[in-house]
CSV table of C-alpha atoms and ligand atoms in Angstrom, one decimal:
chain,number,residue,atom,x,y,z
J,7,UNK,CA,23.5,8.6,-1.6
J,8,UNK,CA,19.8,9.7,-1.3
J,9,UNK,CA,18.3,12.1,-3.6
J,10,UNK,CA,17.7,15.5,-1.9
J,11,UNK,CA,14.2,15.8,-0.4
J,12,UNK,CA,13.1,12.2,-0.8
J,13,UNK,CA,12.0,10.0,2.0
J,14,UNK,CA,14.5,7.3,2.8
J,15,UNK,CA,13.5,3.7,3.6
J,16,UNK,CA,15.6,0.7,4.7
J,17,UNK,CA,14.3,-2.8,4.0
J,18,UNK,CA,15.9,-5.9,5.5
J,19,UNK,CA,15.9,-9.2,3.7
J,20,UNK,CA,15.3,-7.2,0.5
J,21,UNK,CA,16.5,-9.6,-2.1
J,22,UNK,CA,13.7,-12.1,-1.8
J,23,UNK,CA,10.0,-12.6,-1.2
J,24,UNK,CA,8.1,-9.9,0.6
J,25,UNK,CA,11.3,-7.8,1.1
J,26,UNK,CA,11.8,-7.5,-2.6
J,27,UNK,CA,8.1,-6.7,-3.1
J,28,UNK,CA,8.3,-4.0,-0.4
J,29,UNK,CA,11.3,-2.4,-2.0
J,30,UNK,CA,9.5,-2.2,-5.4
J,31,UNK,CA,6.4,-0.7,-3.8
J,32,UNK,CA,8.3,1.9,-1.8
J,33,UNK,CA,10.5,2.9,-4.8
J,34,UNK,CA,7.4,3.3,-6.9
J,35,UNK,CA,6.0,5.6,-4.3
J,36,UNK,CA,9.0,7.9,-4.6
J,37,UNK,CA,11.2,6.7,-1.7
J,38,UNK,CA,14.9,6.2,-1.8
J,39,UNK,CA,15.2,2.6,-0.8
J,40,UNK,CA,18.2,1.0,0.8
J,41,UNK,CA,18.2,-2.8,0.4
J,42,UNK,CA,19.9,-4.6,3.3
J,43,UNK,CA,21.0,-8.0,2.1
J,44,UNK,CA,23.4,-10.6,3.5
J,45,UNK,CA,24.5,-12.1,0.3
J,46,UNK,CA,26.2,-9.9,-2.3
J,47,UNK,CA,25.3,-12.0,-5.4
J,48,UNK,CA,21.7,-12.5,-4.4
J,49,UNK,CA,21.4,-8.8,-3.5
J,50,UNK,CA,22.9,-7.7,-6.9
J,51,UNK,CA,20.6,-10.1,-8.8
J,52,UNK,CA,17.5,-8.7,-7.0
J,53,UNK,CA,18.7,-5.1,-7.5
J,54,UNK,CA,19.2,-5.7,-11.2
J,55,UNK,CA,15.7,-7.1,-11.5
J,56,UNK,CA,14.2,-4.2,-9.5
J,57,UNK,CA,16.0,-1.6,-11.6
J,58,UNK,CA,14.5,-3.0,-14.8
J,59,UNK,CA,11.7,-0.5,-14.1
J,60,UNK,CA,13.0,2.9,-14.7
J,61,UNK,CA,13.3,5.8,-12.2
J,62,UNK,CA,13.5,3.6,-9.1
J,63,UNK,CA,16.0,5.0,-6.6
J,64,UNK,CA,17.3,1.8,-5.0
J,65,UNK,CA,20.6,1.2,-3.3
J,66,UNK,CA,22.2,-2.0,-2.1
J,67,UNK,CA,24.1,-2.5,1.1
J,68,UNK,CA,25.3,-5.8,2.6
J,69,UNK,CA,24.8,-6.9,6.2
J,70,UNK,CA,24.4,-10.2,8.0
J,71,UNK,CA,21.9,-9.8,10.7
J,72,UNK,CA,23.4,-12.8,12.5
J,73,UNK,CA,26.7,-11.0,13.0
J,74,UNK,CA,26.6,-8.1,15.4
J,75,UNK,CA,29.9,-6.6,14.3
J,76,UNK,CA,28.6,-6.6,10.8
J,77,UNK,CA,25.4,-4.8,11.9
J,78,UNK,CA,27.6,-2.2,13.6
J,79,UNK,CA,29.7,-1.8,10.4
J,80,UNK,CA,26.5,-1.5,8.3
J,81,UNK,CA,25.0,1.2,10.5
J,82,UNK,CA,28.3,3.2,10.6
J,83,UNK,CA,28.5,3.1,6.8
J,84,UNK,CA,24.8,3.9,6.4
J,85,UNK,CA,25.1,7.0,8.6
J,86,UNK,CA,28.0,8.3,6.4
J,87,UNK,CA,25.9,8.1,3.2
J,88,UNK,CA,22.3,8.8,4.3
J,89,UNK,CA,21.0,11.7,6.5
J,90,UNK,CA,17.8,10.0,7.9
J,91,UNK,CA,15.7,7.0,8.2
J,92,UNK,CA,12.0,7.7,7.5
J,93,UNK,CA,11.0,4.1,7.2
J,94,UNK,CA,12.6,1.0,8.6
J,95,UNK,CA,11.1,-2.4,7.5
J,96,UNK,CA,12.5,-5.2,9.6
J,97,UNK,CA,11.5,-7.9,7.2
J,98,UNK,CA,14.3,-10.4,7.1
J,99,UNK,CA,13.6,-13.8,8.6
J,100,UNK,CA,14.7,-17.4,8.8
J,101,UNK,CA,13.1,-20.6,9.7
J,102,UNK,CA,15.1,-23.7,10.2
J,103,UNK,CA,14.4,-27.3,11.0
J,104,UNK,CA,17.8,-27.8,12.6
J,105,UNK,CA,19.3,-25.9,15.5
J,106,UNK,CA,21.7,-23.5,13.9
J,107,UNK,CA,23.6,-20.7,15.6
J,108,UNK,CA,24.6,-17.2,14.4
J,109,UNK,CA,28.2,-15.9,14.2
J,110,UNK,CA,27.8,-14.6,17.7
J,111,UNK,CA,26.5,-18.0,19.1
J,112,UNK,CA,22.8,-17.4,19.4
J,113,UNK,CA,20.1,-19.8,18.1
J,114,UNK,CA,19.6,-18.5,14.6
J,115,UNK,CA,15.9,-17.7,14.6
J,116,UNK,CA,16.1,-15.7,17.8
J,117,UNK,CA,19.5,-14.3,16.7
J,118,UNK,CA,18.4,-13.1,13.3
J,119,UNK,CA,14.7,-12.6,13.5
J,120,UNK,CA,14.8,-10.7,16.8
J,121,UNK,CA,18.3,-9.9,18.1
J,122,UNK,CA,19.9,-8.7,14.9
J,123,UNK,CA,16.9,-6.5,14.2
J,124,UNK,CA,17.0,-5.2,17.7
J,125,UNK,CA,20.6,-4.1,17.4
J,126,UNK,CA,20.0,-2.7,13.9
J,127,UNK,CA,17.0,-0.7,15.0
J,128,UNK,CA,18.6,0.8,18.1
J,129,UNK,CA,21.6,1.8,16.1
J,130,UNK,CA,19.5,3.6,13.5
J,131,UNK,CA,17.3,5.4,16.0
J,132,UNK,CA,19.5,8.5,16.1
J,133,UNK,CA,18.8,8.9,12.3
J,134,UNK,CA,15.0,8.8,12.9
J,135,UNK,CA,13.0,11.9,13.2
J,136,UNK,CA,9.5,12.9,14.2
J,137,UNK,CA,7.2,10.9,11.8
J,138,UNK,CA,9.7,8.1,11.2
J,139,UNK,CA,8.1,4.6,11.2
J,140,UNK,CA,9.4,1.2,12.2
J,141,UNK,CA,7.6,-1.8,10.8
J,142,UNK,CA,8.4,-5.3,12.1
J,143,UNK,CA,7.3,-8.2,9.9
J,144,UNK,CA,6.2,-10.7,12.6
J,145,UNK,CA,3.9,-13.6,12.1
J,146,UNK,CA,0.7,-15.3,13.4
J,147,UNK,CA,3.2,-18.0,14.5
J,148,UNK,CA,3.9,-15.7,17.5
J,149,UNK,CA,0.6,-17.2,19.0
J,150,UNK,CA,2.3,-20.6,19.5
J,151,UNK,CA,5.5,-18.9,20.8
J,152,UNK,CA,6.9,-18.5,24.3
J,153,UNK,CA,10.0,-16.7,25.4
J,154,UNK,CA,12.3,-19.2,27.0
J,155,UNK,CA,14.1,-16.8,29.3
J,156,UNK,CA,15.7,-19.8,31.1
J,157,UNK,CA,17.0,-21.2,27.8
J,158,UNK,CA,16.9,-18.5,25.2
J,159,UNK,CA,19.1,-20.4,22.8
J,160,UNK,CA,16.9,-23.5,23.0
J,161,UNK,CA,19.8,-25.9,23.9
J,162,UNK,CA,17.2,-28.2,25.5
J,163,UNK,CA,14.6,-29.7,23.3
J,164,UNK,CA,15.0,-27.6,20.1
J,165,UNK,CA,12.1,-27.7,17.7
J,166,UNK,CA,11.6,-25.5,14.6
J,167,UNK,CA,8.1,-24.4,15.7
J,168,UNK,CA,9.3,-23.6,19.2
J,169,UNK,CA,12.2,-21.6,17.8
J,170,UNK,CA,10.3,-19.7,15.1
J,171,UNK,CA,7.4,-19.1,17.5
J,172,UNK,CA,9.8,-17.7,20.1
J,173,UNK,CA,11.4,-15.4,17.5
J,174,UNK,CA,8.1,-14.1,16.2
J,175,UNK,CA,6.7,-13.5,19.7
J,176,UNK,CA,9.9,-11.6,20.3
J,177,UNK,CA,9.1,-9.4,17.3
J,178,UNK,CA,5.6,-8.5,18.7
J,179,UNK,CA,7.0,-7.9,22.3
J,180,UNK,CA,9.8,-5.7,20.9
J,181,UNK,CA,7.3,-3.7,18.8
J,182,UNK,CA,5.2,-3.0,21.9
J,183,UNK,CA,8.0,-2.1,24.2
J,184,UNK,CA,9.9,0.0,21.6
J,185,UNK,CA,6.7,1.9,20.7
J,186,UNK,CA,6.4,3.0,24.3
J,187,UNK,CA,10.0,4.0,24.6
J,188,UNK,CA,10.2,6.1,21.4
J,189,UNK,CA,6.6,7.6,21.5
J,190,UNK,CA,7.9,10.9,22.8
J,191,UNK,CA,10.1,11.3,19.8
J,192,UNK,CA,7.2,11.0,17.4
J,193,UNK,CA,8.4,7.6,16.0
J,194,UNK,CA,5.8,4.9,15.4
J,195,UNK,CA,6.4,1.2,15.7
J,196,UNK,CA,4.0,-1.4,14.5
J,197,UNK,CA,4.2,-5.1,13.4
J,198,UNK,CA,2.2,-7.3,11.1
J,199,UNK,CA,1.3,-10.8,10.0
J,200,UNK,CA,1.6,-11.0,6.2
J,201,UNK,CA,-0.6,-14.2,5.9
J,202,UNK,CA,0.6,-17.4,4.3
J,203,UNK,CA,2.8,-16.3,1.5
J,204,UNK,CA,4.7,-18.3,-1.2
J,205,UNK,CA,8.2,-17.1,-0.8
J,206,UNK,CA,11.7,-18.6,-0.3
J,207,UNK,CA,11.1,-19.0,3.4
J,208,UNK,CA,12.4,-22.4,4.5
J,209,UNK,CA,14.2,-23.0,1.2
J,210,UNK,CA,17.9,-24.0,1.7
J,211,UNK,CA,19.9,-21.3,0.0
J,212,UNK,CA,22.7,-23.7,-1.0
J,213,UNK,CA,20.9,-26.9,-2.0
J,214,UNK,CA,17.6,-25.4,-3.0
J,215,UNK,CA,15.9,-28.0,-0.8
J,216,UNK,CA,12.3,-27.0,-0.2
J,217,UNK,CA,11.8,-25.0,-3.4
J,218,UNK,CA,9.5,-27.6,-4.9
J,219,UNK,CA,7.1,-27.2,-1.9
J,220,UNK,CA,7.1,-23.4,-2.4
J,221,UNK,CA,6.3,-24.1,-6.1
J,222,UNK,CA,3.3,-26.1,-5.2
J,223,UNK,CA,2.1,-23.6,-2.5
J,224,UNK,CA,2.2,-20.8,-5.1
J,225,UNK,CA,-1.3,-21.8,-6.2
J,226,UNK,CA,-2.7,-21.7,-2.7
J,227,UNK,CA,-0.7,-19.1,-0.8
J,228,UNK,CA,-0.6,-15.3,-1.4
J,229,UNK,CA,2.0,-13.9,-3.7
J,230,UNK,CA,4.9,-11.9,-2.2
J,231,UNK,CA,3.2,-8.7,-3.5
J,232,UNK,CA,0.0,-9.5,-1.7
J,233,UNK,CA,1.8,-10.6,1.4
J,234,UNK,CA,3.7,-7.3,1.6
J,235,UNK,CA,0.6,-5.2,1.5
J,236,UNK,CA,0.2,-4.7,5.3
J,237,UNK,CA,3.9,-3.7,5.7
J,238,UNK,CA,3.5,-1.2,2.8
J,239,UNK,CA,0.3,0.1,4.3
J,240,UNK,CA,2.0,0.7,7.6
J,241,UNK,CA,5.0,2.3,5.9
J,242,UNK,CA,3.0,4.7,3.7
J,243,UNK,CA,-0.6,5.0,4.8
J,244,UNK,CA,-1.8,7.6,7.3
J,245,UNK,CA,-2.7,5.1,10.0
J,246,UNK,CA,0.9,3.9,10.3
J,247,UNK,CA,1.9,7.5,11.1
J,248,UNK,CA,-0.6,7.7,14.0
J,249,UNK,CA,-1.1,4.3,15.6
J,250,UNK,CA,1.8,2.8,17.5
J,251,UNK,CA,2.6,-0.5,19.2
J,252,UNK,CA,0.0,-2.5,17.4
J,253,UNK,CA,-0.1,-5.8,15.5
J,254,UNK,CA,-1.8,-5.6,12.0
J,255,UNK,CA,-3.2,-8.3,9.7
J,256,UNK,CA,-4.8,-7.5,6.3
J,257,UNK,CA,-4.1,-3.8,7.0
J,258,UNK,CA,-6.2,-3.8,10.2
J,259,UNK,CA,-5.3,-4.0,13.9
J,260,UNK,CA,-5.6,-7.6,14.9
J,261,UNK,CA,-5.6,-9.6,18.2
J,262,UNK,CA,-2.3,-11.0,19.6
J,263,UNK,CA,-1.7,-13.8,21.9
J,264,UNK,CA,-1.9,-13.3,25.7
J,265,UNK,CA,1.9,-13.6,26.0
J,266,UNK,CA,2.3,-10.8,23.4
J,267,UNK,CA,0.3,-8.5,25.7
J,268,UNK,CA,2.5,-8.9,28.7
J,269,UNK,CA,4.3,-5.7,29.5
J,270,UNK,CA,6.6,-7.5,32.0
J,271,UNK,CA,7.7,-10.0,29.4
J,272,UNK,CA,8.2,-7.2,26.8
J,273,UNK,CA,10.4,-5.3,29.3
J,274,UNK,CA,12.3,-8.4,30.4
J,275,UNK,CA,13.0,-9.2,26.7
J,276,UNK,CA,14.0,-5.7,25.9
J,277,UNK,CA,16.5,-5.6,28.8
J,278,UNK,CA,17.9,-9.0,27.9
J,279,UNK,CA,18.3,-7.9,24.3
J,280,UNK,CA,20.1,-4.8,25.5
J,281,UNK,CA,22.5,-6.9,27.5
J,282,UNK,CA,23.1,-9.4,24.7
J,283,UNK,CA,23.8,-6.7,22.1
J,284,UNK,CA,25.4,-4.3,24.5
J,285,UNK,CA,23.3,-1.6,22.9
J,286,UNK,CA,21.2,0.4,25.4
J,287,UNK,CA,18.3,2.7,24.9
J,288,UNK,CA,17.7,5.2,27.7
J,289,UNK,CA,14.1,5.0,29.1
C,19,LIG,N1,6.1,-16.6,3.9
C,19,LIG,C1,5.2,-16.6,4.9
C,19,LIG,O1,4.2,-17.3,4.8
C,19,LIG,C2,5.4,-15.8,6.1
C,19,LIG,C3,4.3,-15.8,7.1
C,19,LIG,C4,4.5,-15.0,8.2
C,19,LIG,C5,5.6,-14.2,8.4
C,19,LIG,N2,6.6,-14.3,7.5
C,19,LIG,C6,7.8,-13.4,7.7
C,19,LIG,O2,8.0,-12.6,6.6
C,19,LIG,C7,9.3,-12.1,6.5
C,19,LIG,C8,9.8,-12.2,5.1
C,19,LIG,O3,10.0,-13.6,4.7
C,19,LIG,P1,9.7,-14.2,3.3
C,19,LIG,O4,8.5,-15.1,3.5
C,19,LIG,O5,9.6,-13.1,2.3
C,19,LIG,O6,10.9,-15.1,3.1
C,19,LIG,P2,12.2,-15.2,2.1
C,19,LIG,O7,11.8,-15.1,0.7
C,19,LIG,O8,12.9,-16.4,2.5
C,19,LIG,O9,13.0,-13.9,2.5
C,19,LIG,C9,13.7,-13.8,3.7
C,19,LIG,C10,14.8,-12.8,3.6
C,19,LIG,O10,15.5,-12.7,4.8
C,19,LIG,C11,16.9,-12.7,4.5
C,19,LIG,N3,17.8,-13.1,5.6
C,19,LIG,C12,17.8,-14.3,6.2
C,19,LIG,N4,18.8,-14.4,7.1
C,19,LIG,C13,19.4,-13.2,7.1
C,19,LIG,C14,20.5,-12.7,7.8
C,19,LIG,N5,21.2,-13.4,8.6
C,19,LIG,N6,20.9,-11.4,7.5
C,19,LIG,C15,20.2,-10.6,6.6
C,19,LIG,N7,19.2,-11.1,5.9
C,19,LIG,C16,18.8,-12.4,6.1
C,19,LIG,C17,17.0,-13.6,3.3
C,19,LIG,O11,18.3,-13.4,2.6
C,19,LIG,P3,18.9,-14.6,1.7
C,19,LIG,O12,18.0,-14.7,0.5
C,19,LIG,O13,20.3,-14.2,1.4
C,19,LIG,O14,18.8,-15.9,2.5
C,19,LIG,C18,15.8,-13.1,2.5
C,19,LIG,O15,16.2,-11.9,1.8
C,19,LIG,C19,10.1,-13.0,7.5
C,19,LIG,O16,10.3,-12.2,8.7
C,19,LIG,C20,9.1,-14.1,7.9
C,19,LIG,O17,9.3,-14.6,9.2
C,19,LIG,C21,6.5,-15.0,6.4
């Protein structure tokens, strides 16, 4: 339950990397923060660590963004316990060298990075008010991405960069299209590129494969706290309450790829996502 009068933030992928850093920063700024995590043990371990600093109002809820019924269950339970969403940070993400599929049968990067967040966001919209903010953690990798409308699950010629790029371009197109559709309600929607950040991205959660690479990159890449700065800026700074539909890098509006500027692709992706999730937003 949220403490009366406090702003409420939901952060996805909150147990690791930039998600965890975002939770800490928002809690320290006085937000009630709901951590959305897919794995109970990893979520509880992160919560325990985050609560070592006193007076942080942080709550943990489980949800697998690759499982649409679980997203529906999460949003139903959330709405019973919390009156509003002031800030939603769609941060969770996966990158995978192999073609994996979600519970619902979608290519995992498209399914989790875009489709799961699409469903989550649309189902939380009725808890958003004038001034609520949606922040999508996209990536500069959207610039190598293309939406394969003829093969959205990349059954033909899967490649990790192709899949990750598609999912991150989908993040930017979703941001632009949703921003237009919720503007009249006073909700802002922006996305960001965090930079190259040493997190657990790409590390196999079961075998730990890839963690030594992350260890080496720590010295060159940004820390999760540094990487989370732009998302936190959009969630809490005055610009994030005024500007909408933009892509930010280093806390500034930044250029996107040509494909990310296409209204027709943004609309087509939005309509496809509505069909695939069976969740519709009236124009
Ligand atoms: N690191 C970079 O250099 C970089 C650059 C550009 C953009 N980004 C973006 O930044 C965001 C945060 O990533 P990060 O670098 O902080 O990586 P991270 O440490 O690997 O964190 C990713 C988070 O997403 C969660 N997640 C994965 N699949 C999920 C699912 N099906 N349901 C719910 N949660 C799920 C993970 O949960 P588990 O721990 O349980 O797996 C984890 O909490 C991602 O969107 C990523 O694409 C990262």
